[in-house]
PDB file of C-alpha atoms in Angstrom:
ATOM      1  CA  UNK A   1     145.297 152.679 140.306  1.00  0.00           C
ATOM      2  CA  UNK A   2     146.214 149.960 137.023  1.00  0.00           C
ATOM      3  CA  UNK A   3     144.328 147.530 136.035  1.00  0.00           C
ATOM      4  CA  UNK A   4     147.027 146.650 132.718  1.00  0.00           C
ATOM      5  CA  UNK A   5     145.514 142.980 132.176  1.00  0.00           C
ATOM      6  CA  UNK A   6     141.842 144.028 132.745  1.00  0.00           C
ATOM      7  CA  UNK A   7     141.243 145.678 129.745  1.00  0.00           C
ATOM      8  CA  UNK A   8     142.272 143.199 127.436  1.00  0.00           C
ATOM      9  CA  UNK A   9     141.203 140.454 129.168  1.00  0.00           C
ATOM     10  CA  UNK A  10     137.640 141.437 129.864  1.00  0.00           C
ATOM     11  CA  UNK A  11     137.806 142.159 125.604  1.00  0.00           C
ATOM     12  CA  UNK A  12     138.736 138.809 124.700  1.00  0.00           C
ATOM     13  CA  UNK A  13     136.054 137.094 126.707  1.00  0.00           C
ATOM     14  CA  UNK A  14     133.517 139.923 125.760  1.00  0.00           C
ATOM     15  CA  UNK A  15     134.666 138.567 121.648  1.00  0.00           C
ATOM     16  CA  UNK A  16     134.137 134.824 122.873  1.00  0.00           C
ATOM     17  CA  UNK A  17     130.703 135.455 124.050  1.00  0.00           C
ATOM     18  CA  UNK A  18     129.721 137.451 120.784  1.00  0.00           C
ATOM     19  CA  UNK A  19     131.341 134.650 118.719  1.00  0.00           C
ATOM     20  CA  UNK A  20     129.214 132.007 119.993  1.00  0.00           C
ATOM     21  CA  UNK A  21     132.286 130.494 121.225  1.00  0.00           C
ATOM     22  CA  UNK A  22     131.256 127.633 123.106  1.00  0.00           C
ATOM     23  CA  UNK A  23     134.013 126.804 126.526  1.00  0.00           C
ATOM     24  CA  UNK A  24     133.912 122.960 128.039  1.00  0.00           C
ATOM     25  CA  UNK A  25     131.333 120.583 127.708  1.00  0.00           C
ATOM     26  CA  UNK A  26     129.276 119.656 131.056  1.00  0.00           C
ATOM     27  CA  UNK A  27     128.267 115.994 130.381  1.00  0.00           C
ATOM     28  CA  UNK A  28     126.410 116.425 133.211  1.00  0.00           C
ATOM     29  CA  UNK A  29     124.089 119.072 131.741  1.00  0.00           C
ATOM     30  CA  UNK A  30     124.241 117.528 128.611  1.00  0.00           C
ATOM     31  CA  UNK A  31     122.887 114.173 130.147  1.00  0.00           C
ATOM     32  CA  UNK A  32     119.788 116.242 130.793  1.00  0.00           C
ATOM     33  CA  UNK A  33     119.450 118.243 127.214  1.00  0.00           C
ATOM     34  CA  UNK A  34     120.286 114.843 125.588  1.00  0.00           C
ATOM     35  CA  UNK A  35     116.876 113.881 127.723  1.00  0.00           C
ATOM     36  CA  UNK A  36     115.165 117.116 126.989  1.00  0.00           C
ATOM     37  CA  UNK A  37     116.287 117.476 123.117  1.00  0.00           C
ATOM     38  CA  UNK A  38     117.195 114.169 121.715  1.00  0.00           C
ATOM     39  CA  UNK A  39     115.289 110.817 123.490  1.00  0.00           C
ATOM     40  CA  UNK A  40     112.416 111.248 121.591  1.00  0.00           C
ATOM     41  CA  UNK A  41     114.137 110.563 118.684  1.00  0.00           C
ATOM     42  CA  UNK A  42     117.279 109.010 119.953  1.00  0.00           C
ATOM     43  CA  UNK A  43     119.106 106.395 122.236  1.00  0.00           C
ATOM     44  CA  UNK A  44     122.369 106.223 123.308  1.00  0.00           C
ATOM     45  CA  UNK A  45     121.684 102.369 123.471  1.00  0.00           C
ATOM     46  CA  UNK A  46     119.517 101.490 120.617  1.00  0.00           C
ATOM     47  CA  UNK A  47     118.344 102.866 117.351  1.00  0.00           C
ATOM     48  CA  UNK A  48     114.778 103.967 117.142  1.00  0.00           C
ATOM     49  CA  UNK A  49     113.645 107.103 114.667  1.00  0.00           C
ATOM     50  CA  UNK A  50     117.287 108.357 114.898  1.00  0.00           C
ATOM     51  CA  UNK A  51     120.396 105.758 115.437  1.00  0.00           C
ATOM     52  CA  UNK A  52     121.543 104.586 118.533  1.00  0.00           C
ATOM     53  CA  UNK A  53     124.851 106.940 119.564  1.00  0.00           C
ATOM     54  CA  UNK A  54     126.960 104.618 121.689  1.00  0.00           C
ATOM     55  CA  UNK A  55     130.040 104.554 120.029  1.00  0.00           C
ATOM     56  CA  UNK A  56     129.482 107.819 117.695  1.00  0.00           C
ATOM     57  CA  UNK A  57     132.753 109.468 118.022  1.00  0.00           C
ATOM     58  CA  UNK A  58     135.238 108.186 115.191  1.00  0.00           C
ATOM     59  CA  UNK A  59     132.320 106.374 113.659  1.00  0.00           C
ATOM     60  CA  UNK A  60     131.322 107.331 109.983  1.00  0.00           C
ATOM     61  CA  UNK A  61     128.547 108.775 109.722  1.00  0.00           C
ATOM     62  CA  UNK A  62     125.262 106.172 108.218  1.00  0.00           C
ATOM     63  CA  UNK A  63     127.520 103.191 109.245  1.00  0.00           C
ATOM     64  CA  UNK A  64     125.612 101.653 112.530  1.00  0.00           C
ATOM     65  CA  UNK A  65     124.277  98.581 111.609  1.00  0.00           C
ATOM     66  CA  UNK A  66     120.332  98.246 111.943  1.00  0.00           C
ATOM     67  CA  UNK A  67     119.851 101.733 111.244  1.00  0.00           C
ATOM     68  CA  UNK A  68     117.935 102.908 107.881  1.00  0.00           C
ATOM     69  CA  UNK A  69     119.672 106.225 107.358  1.00  0.00           C
ATOM     70  CA  UNK A  70     119.444 108.467 103.804  1.00  0.00           C
ATOM     71  CA  UNK A  71     122.030 108.193 101.068  1.00  0.00           C
ATOM     72  CA  UNK A  72     122.871 111.011 101.529  1.00  0.00           C
ATOM     73  CA  UNK A  73     123.927 110.324 105.225  1.00  0.00           C
ATOM     74  CA  UNK A  74     125.125 107.241 103.907  1.00  0.00           C
ATOM     75  CA  UNK A  75     127.375 108.529 101.174  1.00  0.00           C
ATOM     76  CA  UNK A  76     129.065 111.837 102.866  1.00  0.00           C
ATOM     77  CA  UNK A  77     132.590 111.274 104.327  1.00  0.00           C
ATOM     78  CA  UNK A  78     131.643 112.372 107.390  1.00  0.00           C
ATOM     79  CA  UNK A  79     133.580 110.894 110.690  1.00  0.00           C
ATOM     80  CA  UNK A  80     132.153 112.272 113.789  1.00  0.00           C
ATOM     81  CA  UNK A  81     134.023 113.704 116.387  1.00  0.00           C
ATOM     82  CA  UNK A  82     133.508 116.675 118.170  1.00  0.00           C
ATOM     83  CA  UNK A  83     133.945 119.296 114.896  1.00  0.00           C
ATOM     84  CA  UNK A  84     131.809 117.622 112.910  1.00  0.00           C
ATOM     85  CA  UNK A  85     129.203 116.556 115.520  1.00  0.00           C
ATOM     86  CA  UNK A  86     129.010 120.723 116.599  1.00  0.00           C
ATOM     87  CA  UNK A  87     128.555 121.499 112.685  1.00  0.00           C
ATOM     88  CA  UNK A  88     125.775 118.615 112.990  1.00  0.00           C
ATOM     89  CA  UNK A  89     123.777 120.206 115.919  1.00  0.00           C
ATOM     90  CA  UNK A  90     124.472 123.424 114.347  1.00  0.00           C
ATOM     91  CA  UNK A  91     122.851 122.629 110.823  1.00  0.00           C
ATOM     92  CA  UNK A  92     122.498 118.917 109.925  1.00  0.00           C
ATOM     93  CA  UNK A  93     121.458 120.229 106.308  1.00  0.00           C
ATOM     94  CA  UNK A  94     124.161 122.563 105.862  1.00  0.00           C
ATOM     95  CA  UNK A  95     126.643 119.441 106.808  1.00  0.00           C
ATOM     96  CA  UNK A  96     125.115 116.818 104.815  1.00  0.00           C
ATOM     97  CA  UNK A  97     122.746 118.339 102.408  1.00  0.00           C
ATOM     98  CA  UNK A  98     119.419 115.303 102.004  1.00  0.00           C
ATOM     99  CA  UNK A  99     119.898 114.239 105.732  1.00  0.00           C
ATOM    100  CA  UNK A 100     116.298 113.915 107.613  1.00  0.00           C
ATOM    101  CA  UNK A 101     116.979 114.971 110.841  1.00  0.00           C
ATOM    102  CA  UNK A 102     115.084 117.996 111.386  1.00  0.00           C
ATOM    103  CA  UNK A 103     116.035 119.691 114.504  1.00  0.00           C
ATOM    104  CA  UNK A 104     119.171 121.933 115.266  1.00  0.00           C
ATOM    105  CA  UNK A 105     120.812 123.205 118.334  1.00  0.00           C
ATOM    106  CA  UNK A 106     120.930 126.630 118.548  1.00  0.00           C
ATOM    107  CA  UNK A 107     123.328 127.490 121.489  1.00  0.00           C
ATOM    108  CA  UNK A 108     127.074 126.695 121.221  1.00  0.00           C
ATOM    109  CA  UNK A 109     127.393 125.613 124.895  1.00  0.00           C
ATOM    110  CA  UNK A 110     123.875 123.302 125.092  1.00  0.00           C
ATOM    111  CA  UNK A 111     126.319 121.732 121.777  1.00  0.00           C
ATOM    112  CA  UNK A 112     129.313 121.509 123.447  1.00  0.00           C
ATOM    113  CA  UNK A 113     127.370 120.091 126.847  1.00  0.00           C
ATOM    114  CA  UNK A 114     125.676 117.415 124.262  1.00  0.00           C
ATOM    115  CA  UNK A 115     128.932 116.578 122.746  1.00  0.00           C
ATOM    116  CA  UNK A 116     130.494 116.405 126.171  1.00  0.00           C
ATOM    117  CA  UNK A 117     127.688 113.776 127.827  1.00  0.00           C
ATOM    118  CA  UNK A 118     127.738 111.622 124.430  1.00  0.00           C
ATOM    119  CA  UNK A 119     132.030 111.710 124.508  1.00  0.00           C
ATOM    120  CA  UNK A 120     131.678 110.513 128.129  1.00  0.00           C
ATOM    121  CA  UNK A 121     128.868 107.751 126.945  1.00  0.00           C
ATOM    122  CA  UNK A 122     131.317 106.124 124.141  1.00  0.00           C
ATOM    123  CA  UNK A 123     132.689 104.926 126.588  1.00  0.00           C
ATOM    124  CA  UNK A 124     130.315 103.274 128.677  1.00  0.00           C
ATOM    125  CA  UNK A 125     129.302  99.823 128.385  1.00  0.00           C
ATOM    126  CA  UNK A 126     125.787  99.171 126.733  1.00  0.00           C
ATOM    127  CA  UNK A 127     123.048  97.423 129.208  1.00  0.00           C
ATOM    128  CA  UNK A 128     123.565  94.064 127.299  1.00  0.00           C
ATOM    129  CA  UNK A 129     127.232  94.433 127.590  1.00  0.00           C
ATOM    130  CA  UNK A 130     127.209  95.064 131.272  1.00  0.00           C
ATOM    131  CA  UNK A 131     124.701  92.506 132.512  1.00  0.00           C
ATOM    132  CA  UNK A 132     127.057  90.072 131.176  1.00  0.00           C
TER     133      UNK A 132
END
């Protein structure tokens, strides 16, 4: 019995798993992670200890109105997208030295899920807008 595609496929799957490469994000799981990992400082709609995440995709870091960013974040050239959010969540200090967020998400899959949730929420109306 021959398995011409099994061995290369298995090798590729093992390589992806060992490299930390994440699969597509799961926004439902990302919402759960957001509630347990992020909401002590952040909200989608309102600034708190951390800035609101509504509209984060495509926004220049340090540019959301009404939040007191660190000088390092304000001065950065980072624009938030999947790649920059992944780098930020992996190690904020490595992406923007001198920033003030002291939290990292070590799991590539958890980061992908959080980013999928943030992307999903980017298009949702804020409670104030939805009430109109």
